Short mmCIF file of C-alpha atoms and ligand atoms in Angstrom, two decimals:
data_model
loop_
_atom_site.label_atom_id
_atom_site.label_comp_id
_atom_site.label_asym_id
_atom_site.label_seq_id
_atom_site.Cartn_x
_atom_site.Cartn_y
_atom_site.Cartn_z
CA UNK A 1 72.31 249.74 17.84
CA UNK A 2 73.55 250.74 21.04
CA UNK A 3 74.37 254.12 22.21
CA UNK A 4 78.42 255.43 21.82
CA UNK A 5 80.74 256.79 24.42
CA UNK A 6 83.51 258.40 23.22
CA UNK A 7 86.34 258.43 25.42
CA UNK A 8 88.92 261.38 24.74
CA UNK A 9 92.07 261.35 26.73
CA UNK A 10 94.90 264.04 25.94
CA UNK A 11 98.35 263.00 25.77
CA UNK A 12 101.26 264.38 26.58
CA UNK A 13 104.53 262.31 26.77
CA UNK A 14 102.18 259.43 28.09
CA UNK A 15 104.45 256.63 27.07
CA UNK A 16 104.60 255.20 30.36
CA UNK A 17 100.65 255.25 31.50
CA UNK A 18 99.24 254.96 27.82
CA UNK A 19 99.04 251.29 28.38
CA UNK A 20 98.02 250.76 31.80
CA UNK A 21 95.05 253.51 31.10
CA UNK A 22 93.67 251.25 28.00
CA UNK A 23 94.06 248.22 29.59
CA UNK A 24 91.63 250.22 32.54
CA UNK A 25 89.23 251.51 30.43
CA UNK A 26 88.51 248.48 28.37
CA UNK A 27 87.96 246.15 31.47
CA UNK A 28 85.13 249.37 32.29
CA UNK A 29 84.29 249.20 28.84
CA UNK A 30 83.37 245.57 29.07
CA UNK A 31 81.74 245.85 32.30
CA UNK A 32 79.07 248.71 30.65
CA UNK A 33 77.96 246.36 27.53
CA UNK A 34 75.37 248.15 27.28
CA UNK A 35 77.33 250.78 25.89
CA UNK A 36 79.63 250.85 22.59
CA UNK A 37 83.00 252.99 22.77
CA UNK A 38 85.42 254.92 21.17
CA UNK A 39 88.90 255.93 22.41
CA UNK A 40 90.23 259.59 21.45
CA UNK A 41 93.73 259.42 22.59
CA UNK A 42 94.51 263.20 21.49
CA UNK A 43 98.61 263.19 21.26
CA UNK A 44 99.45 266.67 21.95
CA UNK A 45 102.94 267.35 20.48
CA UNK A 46 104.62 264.29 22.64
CA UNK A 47 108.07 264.30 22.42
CA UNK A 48 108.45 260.42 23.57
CA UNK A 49 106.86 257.23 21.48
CA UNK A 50 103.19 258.26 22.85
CA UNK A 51 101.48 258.14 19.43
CA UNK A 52 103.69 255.11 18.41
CA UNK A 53 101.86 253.15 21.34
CA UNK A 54 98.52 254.28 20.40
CA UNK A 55 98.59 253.64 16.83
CA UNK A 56 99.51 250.01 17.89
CA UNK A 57 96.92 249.92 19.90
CA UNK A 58 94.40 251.23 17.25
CA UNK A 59 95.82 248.80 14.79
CA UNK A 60 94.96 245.78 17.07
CA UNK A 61 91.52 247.85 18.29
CA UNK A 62 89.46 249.55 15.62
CA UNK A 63 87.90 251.46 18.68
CA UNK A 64 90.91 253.30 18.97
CA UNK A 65 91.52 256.93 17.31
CA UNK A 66 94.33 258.71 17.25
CA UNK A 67 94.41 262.24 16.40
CA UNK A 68 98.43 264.30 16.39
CA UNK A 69 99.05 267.47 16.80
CA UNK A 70 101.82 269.18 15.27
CA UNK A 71 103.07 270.69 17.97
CA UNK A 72 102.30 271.28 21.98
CA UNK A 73 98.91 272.89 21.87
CA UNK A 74 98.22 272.21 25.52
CA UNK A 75 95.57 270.41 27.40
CA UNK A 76 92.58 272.67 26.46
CA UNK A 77 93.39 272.45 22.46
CA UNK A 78 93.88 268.74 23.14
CA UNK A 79 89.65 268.23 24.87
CA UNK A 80 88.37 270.51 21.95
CA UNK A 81 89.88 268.69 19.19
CA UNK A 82 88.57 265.54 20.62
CA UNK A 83 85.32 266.70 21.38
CA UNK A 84 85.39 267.94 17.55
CA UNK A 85 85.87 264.89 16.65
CA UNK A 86 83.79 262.63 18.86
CA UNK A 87 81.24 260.75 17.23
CA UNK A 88 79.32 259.64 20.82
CA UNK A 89 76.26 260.29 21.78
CA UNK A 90 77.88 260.65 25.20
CA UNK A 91 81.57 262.09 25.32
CA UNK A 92 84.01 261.68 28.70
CA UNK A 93 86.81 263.76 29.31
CA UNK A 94 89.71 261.59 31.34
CA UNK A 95 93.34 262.30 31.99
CA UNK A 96 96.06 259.09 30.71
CA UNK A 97 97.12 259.15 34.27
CA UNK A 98 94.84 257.46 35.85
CA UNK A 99 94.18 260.40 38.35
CA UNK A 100 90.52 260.08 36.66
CA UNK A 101 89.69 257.16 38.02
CA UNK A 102 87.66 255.59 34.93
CA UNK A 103 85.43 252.99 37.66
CA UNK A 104 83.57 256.46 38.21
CA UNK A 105 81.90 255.81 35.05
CA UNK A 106 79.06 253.52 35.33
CA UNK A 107 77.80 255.68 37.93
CA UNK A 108 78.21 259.10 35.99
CA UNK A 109 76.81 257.34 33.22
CA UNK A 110 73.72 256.58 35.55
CA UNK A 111 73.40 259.89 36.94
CA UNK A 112 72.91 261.01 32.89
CA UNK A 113 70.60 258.35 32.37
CA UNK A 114 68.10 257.93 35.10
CA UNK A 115 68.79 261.16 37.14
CA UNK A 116 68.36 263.19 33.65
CA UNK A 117 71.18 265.54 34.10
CA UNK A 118 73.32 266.95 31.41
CA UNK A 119 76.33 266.33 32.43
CA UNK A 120 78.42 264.77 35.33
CA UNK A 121 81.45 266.29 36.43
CA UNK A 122 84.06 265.46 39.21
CA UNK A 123 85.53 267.25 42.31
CA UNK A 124 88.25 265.70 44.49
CA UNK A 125 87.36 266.83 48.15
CA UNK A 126 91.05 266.13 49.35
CA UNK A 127 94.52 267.02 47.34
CA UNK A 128 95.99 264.47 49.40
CA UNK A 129 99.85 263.95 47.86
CA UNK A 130 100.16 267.93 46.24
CA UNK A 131 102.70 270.08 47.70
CA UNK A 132 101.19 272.16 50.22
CA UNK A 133 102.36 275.69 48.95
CA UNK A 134 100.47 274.32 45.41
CA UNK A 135 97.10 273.31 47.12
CA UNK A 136 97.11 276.71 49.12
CA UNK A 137 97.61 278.76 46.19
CA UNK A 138 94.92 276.94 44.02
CA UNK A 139 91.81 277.15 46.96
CA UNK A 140 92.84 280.99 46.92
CA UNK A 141 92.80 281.20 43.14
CA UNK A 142 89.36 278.76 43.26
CA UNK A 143 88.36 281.56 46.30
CA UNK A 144 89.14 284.59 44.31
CA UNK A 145 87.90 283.42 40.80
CA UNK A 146 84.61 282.89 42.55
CA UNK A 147 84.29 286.39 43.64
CA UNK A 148 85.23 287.73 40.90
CA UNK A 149 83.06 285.81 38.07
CA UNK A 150 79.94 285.27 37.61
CA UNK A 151 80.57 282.23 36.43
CA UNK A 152 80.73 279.82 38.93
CA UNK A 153 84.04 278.17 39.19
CA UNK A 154 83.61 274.62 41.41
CA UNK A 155 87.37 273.93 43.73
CA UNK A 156 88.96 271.03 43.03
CA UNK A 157 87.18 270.62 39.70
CA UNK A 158 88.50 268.39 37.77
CA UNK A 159 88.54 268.37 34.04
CA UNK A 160 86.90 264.52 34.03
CA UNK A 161 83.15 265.02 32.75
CA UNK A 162 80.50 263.05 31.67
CA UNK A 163 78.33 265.11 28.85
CA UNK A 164 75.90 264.28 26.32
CA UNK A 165 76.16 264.86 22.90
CA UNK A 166 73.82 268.52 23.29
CA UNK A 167 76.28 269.49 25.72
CA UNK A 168 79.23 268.92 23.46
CA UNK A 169 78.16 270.90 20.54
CA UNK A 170 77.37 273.76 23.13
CA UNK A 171 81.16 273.69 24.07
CA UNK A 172 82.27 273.48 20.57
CA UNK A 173 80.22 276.12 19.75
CA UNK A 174 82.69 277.80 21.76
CA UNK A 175 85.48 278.85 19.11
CA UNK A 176 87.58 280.90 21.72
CA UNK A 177 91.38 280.62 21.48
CA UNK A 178 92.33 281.58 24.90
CA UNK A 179 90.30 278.39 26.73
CA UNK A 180 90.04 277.86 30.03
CA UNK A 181 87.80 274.63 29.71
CA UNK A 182 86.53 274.98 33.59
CA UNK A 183 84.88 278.13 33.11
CA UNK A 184 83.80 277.50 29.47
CA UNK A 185 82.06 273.97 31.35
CA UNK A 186 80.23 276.30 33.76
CA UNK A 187 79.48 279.00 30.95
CA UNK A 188 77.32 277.13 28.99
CA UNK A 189 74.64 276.38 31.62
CA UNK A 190 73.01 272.98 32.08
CA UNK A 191 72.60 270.84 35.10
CA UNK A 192 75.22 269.22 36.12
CA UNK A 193 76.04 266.97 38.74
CA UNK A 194 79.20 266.70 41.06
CA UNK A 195 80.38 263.64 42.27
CA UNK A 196 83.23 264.06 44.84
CA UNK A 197 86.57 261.65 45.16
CA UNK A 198 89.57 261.74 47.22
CA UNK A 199 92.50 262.61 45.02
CA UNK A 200 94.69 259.80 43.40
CA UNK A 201 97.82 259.74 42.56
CA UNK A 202 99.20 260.01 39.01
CA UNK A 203 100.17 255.69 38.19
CA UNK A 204 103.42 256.42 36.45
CA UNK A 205 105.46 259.97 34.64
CA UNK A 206 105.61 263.07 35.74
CA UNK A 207 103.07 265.97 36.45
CA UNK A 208 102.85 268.51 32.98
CA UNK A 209 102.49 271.83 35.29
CA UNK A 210 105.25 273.90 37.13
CA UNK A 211 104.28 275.74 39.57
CA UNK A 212 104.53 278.70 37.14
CA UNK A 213 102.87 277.41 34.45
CA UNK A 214 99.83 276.90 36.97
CA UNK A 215 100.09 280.61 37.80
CA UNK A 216 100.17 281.86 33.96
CA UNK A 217 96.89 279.61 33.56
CA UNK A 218 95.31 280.77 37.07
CA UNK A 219 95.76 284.54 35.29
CA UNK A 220 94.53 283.31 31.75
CA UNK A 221 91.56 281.59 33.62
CA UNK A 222 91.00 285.31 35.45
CA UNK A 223 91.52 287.42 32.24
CA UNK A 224 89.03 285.01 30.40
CA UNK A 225 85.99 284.97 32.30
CA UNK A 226 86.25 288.18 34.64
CA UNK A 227 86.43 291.77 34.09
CA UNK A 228 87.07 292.91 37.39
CA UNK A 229 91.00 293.77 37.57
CA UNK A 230 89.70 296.73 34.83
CA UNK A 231 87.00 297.98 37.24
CA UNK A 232 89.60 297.95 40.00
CA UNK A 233 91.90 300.20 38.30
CA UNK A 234 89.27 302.84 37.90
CA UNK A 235 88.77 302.34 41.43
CA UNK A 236 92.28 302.82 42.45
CA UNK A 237 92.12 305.90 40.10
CA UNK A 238 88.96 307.61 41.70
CA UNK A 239 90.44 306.59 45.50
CA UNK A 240 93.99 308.35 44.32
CA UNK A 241 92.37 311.53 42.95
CA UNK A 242 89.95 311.83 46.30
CA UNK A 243 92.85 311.51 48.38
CA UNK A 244 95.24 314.39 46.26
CA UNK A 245 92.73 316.41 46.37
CA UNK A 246 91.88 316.39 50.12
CA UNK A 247 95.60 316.86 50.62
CA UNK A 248 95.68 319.58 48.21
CA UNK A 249 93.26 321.54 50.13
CA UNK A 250 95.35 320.14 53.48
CA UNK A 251 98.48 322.14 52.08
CA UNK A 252 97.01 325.09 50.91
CA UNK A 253 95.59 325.77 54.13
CA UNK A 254 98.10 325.00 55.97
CA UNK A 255 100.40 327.47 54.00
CA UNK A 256 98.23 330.14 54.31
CA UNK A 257 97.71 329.83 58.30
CA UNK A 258 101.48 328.82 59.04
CA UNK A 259 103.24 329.62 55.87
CA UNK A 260 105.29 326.63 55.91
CA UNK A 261 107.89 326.41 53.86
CA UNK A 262 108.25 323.22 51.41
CA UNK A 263 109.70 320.32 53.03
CA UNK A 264 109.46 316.35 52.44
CA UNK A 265 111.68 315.38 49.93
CA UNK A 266 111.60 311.33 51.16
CA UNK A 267 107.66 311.22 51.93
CA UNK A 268 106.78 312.94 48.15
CA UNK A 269 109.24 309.97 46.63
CA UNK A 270 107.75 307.75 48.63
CA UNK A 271 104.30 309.18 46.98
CA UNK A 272 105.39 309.42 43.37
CA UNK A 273 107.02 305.74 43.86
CA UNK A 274 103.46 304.56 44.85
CA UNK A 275 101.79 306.51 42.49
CA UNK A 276 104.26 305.10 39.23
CA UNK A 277 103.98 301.92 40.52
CA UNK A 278 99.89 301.25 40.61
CA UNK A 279 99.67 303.11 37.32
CA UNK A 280 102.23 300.29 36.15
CA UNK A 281 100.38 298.09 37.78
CA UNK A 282 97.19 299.15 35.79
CA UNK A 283 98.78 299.97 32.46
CA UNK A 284 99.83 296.28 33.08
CA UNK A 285 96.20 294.98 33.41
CA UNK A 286 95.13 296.53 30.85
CA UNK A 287 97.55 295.13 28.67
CA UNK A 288 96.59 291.69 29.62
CA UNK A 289 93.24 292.21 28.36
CA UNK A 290 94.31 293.87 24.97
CA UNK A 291 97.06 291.25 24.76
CA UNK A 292 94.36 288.30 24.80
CA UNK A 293 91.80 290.10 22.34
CA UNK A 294 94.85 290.57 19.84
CA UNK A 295 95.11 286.95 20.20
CA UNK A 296 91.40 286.23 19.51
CA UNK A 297 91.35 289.10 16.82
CA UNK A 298 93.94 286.68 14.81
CA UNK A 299 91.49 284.20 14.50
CA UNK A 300 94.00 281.27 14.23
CA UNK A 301 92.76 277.75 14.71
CA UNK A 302 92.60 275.83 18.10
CA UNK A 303 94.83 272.95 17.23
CA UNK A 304 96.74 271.53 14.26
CA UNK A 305 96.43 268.07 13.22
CA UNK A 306 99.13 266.24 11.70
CA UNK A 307 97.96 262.92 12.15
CA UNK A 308 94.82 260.94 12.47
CA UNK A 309 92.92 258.06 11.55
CA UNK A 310 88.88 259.72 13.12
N1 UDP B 401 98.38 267.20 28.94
C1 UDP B 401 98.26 267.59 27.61
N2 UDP B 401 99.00 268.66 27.16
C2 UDP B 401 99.83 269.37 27.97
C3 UDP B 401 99.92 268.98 29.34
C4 UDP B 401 99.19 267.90 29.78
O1 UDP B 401 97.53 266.97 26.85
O2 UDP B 401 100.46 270.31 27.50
C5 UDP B 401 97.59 266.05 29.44
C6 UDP B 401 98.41 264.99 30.16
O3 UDP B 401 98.96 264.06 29.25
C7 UDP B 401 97.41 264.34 31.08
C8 UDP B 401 96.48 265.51 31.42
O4 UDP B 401 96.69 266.50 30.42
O5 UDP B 401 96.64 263.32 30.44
C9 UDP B 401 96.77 266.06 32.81
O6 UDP B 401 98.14 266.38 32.93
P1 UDP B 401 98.95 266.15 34.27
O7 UDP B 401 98.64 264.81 34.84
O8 UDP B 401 100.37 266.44 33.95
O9 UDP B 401 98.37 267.30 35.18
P2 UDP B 401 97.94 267.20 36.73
O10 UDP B 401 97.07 265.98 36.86
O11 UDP B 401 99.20 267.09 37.49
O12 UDP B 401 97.19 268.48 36.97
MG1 MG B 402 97.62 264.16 36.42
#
């Protein structure tokens, strides 16, 4: 018996590219026939006929699955449900777009095979078509995130990887709720190899992520795999306390050698202003942190299924 790729592709409101992405990954499919598949086509709360058009498509093709969430879980619920419930000795992560261009495969697929690596992931050198402000903000957040974390964070990864099946059960092995699949990927070691791609545009629909939903997961993705912001606020602390009590001494110096009277109303607001606003600020990190391991401390599952035929 040949060896099994399972294909999972999260969904959400896909009704337009649904069909065009089967129709490309079975004419890969047939061209790798060395190869059986299986297509995950995770349906992550879609308010259009999404999992309408793939349960046609699983009733005409058994290699189909379907699996429905009850509600919008988000992209990260949608891979680790599908990775749960992968069967493949090999499992590939692809978006319904199209922007993960599925003729990548027989050549990730040969990197695994005859190169030996673990898994093959993808990087798109150019973001050729994003707004500018959007591609700024994400090399300083890929910048940052790498300075920050020891794990190492590739720019312009994309979430399109080839793994076997040991790497898959290392990621679900991962029970975390707060998942921020990128770092988890680098987390759990292996060798991996990047292939690099220009960026392509989505085929049909809409992009899923504002501009501020980007930003929420950019902080998530910080919060999850760095600790850093918490060491910086006892930094700020120590650096605030050296510099009262230099001007402490400053003062009572000066008071005694000129006896000044007390003056500066506007530059000790200006201080206390500061001072309330960067304990905010830290309070507020903090609170991140605790607000996340609340989260975790629930314990409540990744994803809800309401549907599926795996
Ligand atoms: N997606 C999902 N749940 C969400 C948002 C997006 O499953 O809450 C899926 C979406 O259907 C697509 C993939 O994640 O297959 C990438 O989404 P999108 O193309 O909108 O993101 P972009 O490529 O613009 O980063
Ligand atoms: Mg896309």
């Amino acid at each position: 018996m040949s060896e099994l790729i399972s294909v999972i592709v999260p969904c959400y409101n896909e009704s337009r590219t649904i069909e065009i992405f089967y129709q490309e990954i079975t004419k890969i499919s047939s061209v790798m026939d060395k190869y059986d598949f299986e297509y995950i086509f995770v349906d992550d709360g879609s308010k259009d006929d999404t999992l309408d058009i793939v349960k046609n498509l699983s009733k005409e093709d058994s290699r189909v699955k379907y699996i429905s969430f009850s509600r919008n879980f988000g992209k990260e619920s949608g891979i680790y449900a599908g990775l749960e419930k992968s069967k493949g000795d090999y499992a590939v992560v692809m978006d319904a777009d199209l922007q993960d261009p599925p003729s990548l495969l027989p050549e990730m697929m040969r990197c695994i095979d005859e190169e030996g690596y673990d898994s093959v992931a993808t990087r798109r050198v150019t973001r050729k078509g994003e707004p500018p402000i959007r591609s700024f903000f994400a090399r300083q957040f890929y910048k940052l995130m790498n300075k920050i974390s020891k794990t190492e964070i590739v720019d312009g990864a994309r979430d399109y990887r080839l793994m076997t099946r040991q790497f898959v059960n290392a990621i679900l092995q991962i029970q975390e709720y707060n998942r921020f699949s990128k770092g988890i990927y680098g987390w759990v070691g292996f060798n991996t190899k990047w292939l690099e791609y220009e960026n392509v545009e989505r085929v049909r629909g809409e992009t899923k992520w504002s501009f501020w939903k980007l930003l929420v997961y950019a902080v998530d993705g910080i919060i999850a795999f760095s600790t850093v912001p918490l060491t910086l606020s006892v930094f700020f602390g120590l650096m605030f306390c050296f510099i009262a009590l230099v001007a402490t001494v400053y003062i009572v110096f000066k008071t005694i050698l000129y006896g000044d009277p007390v003056a500066g109303w506007p530059s000790m607001m200006c201080i206390i202003l500061m001072l309330g606003g960067i304990q905010l600020f830290c309070i507020g990190i903090l609170g991140e942190y605790l607000s996340k391991t609340y989260l975790e401390s629930k314990n409540r599952p990744i994803y809800i299924c309401k549907e599926t035929n795996t």
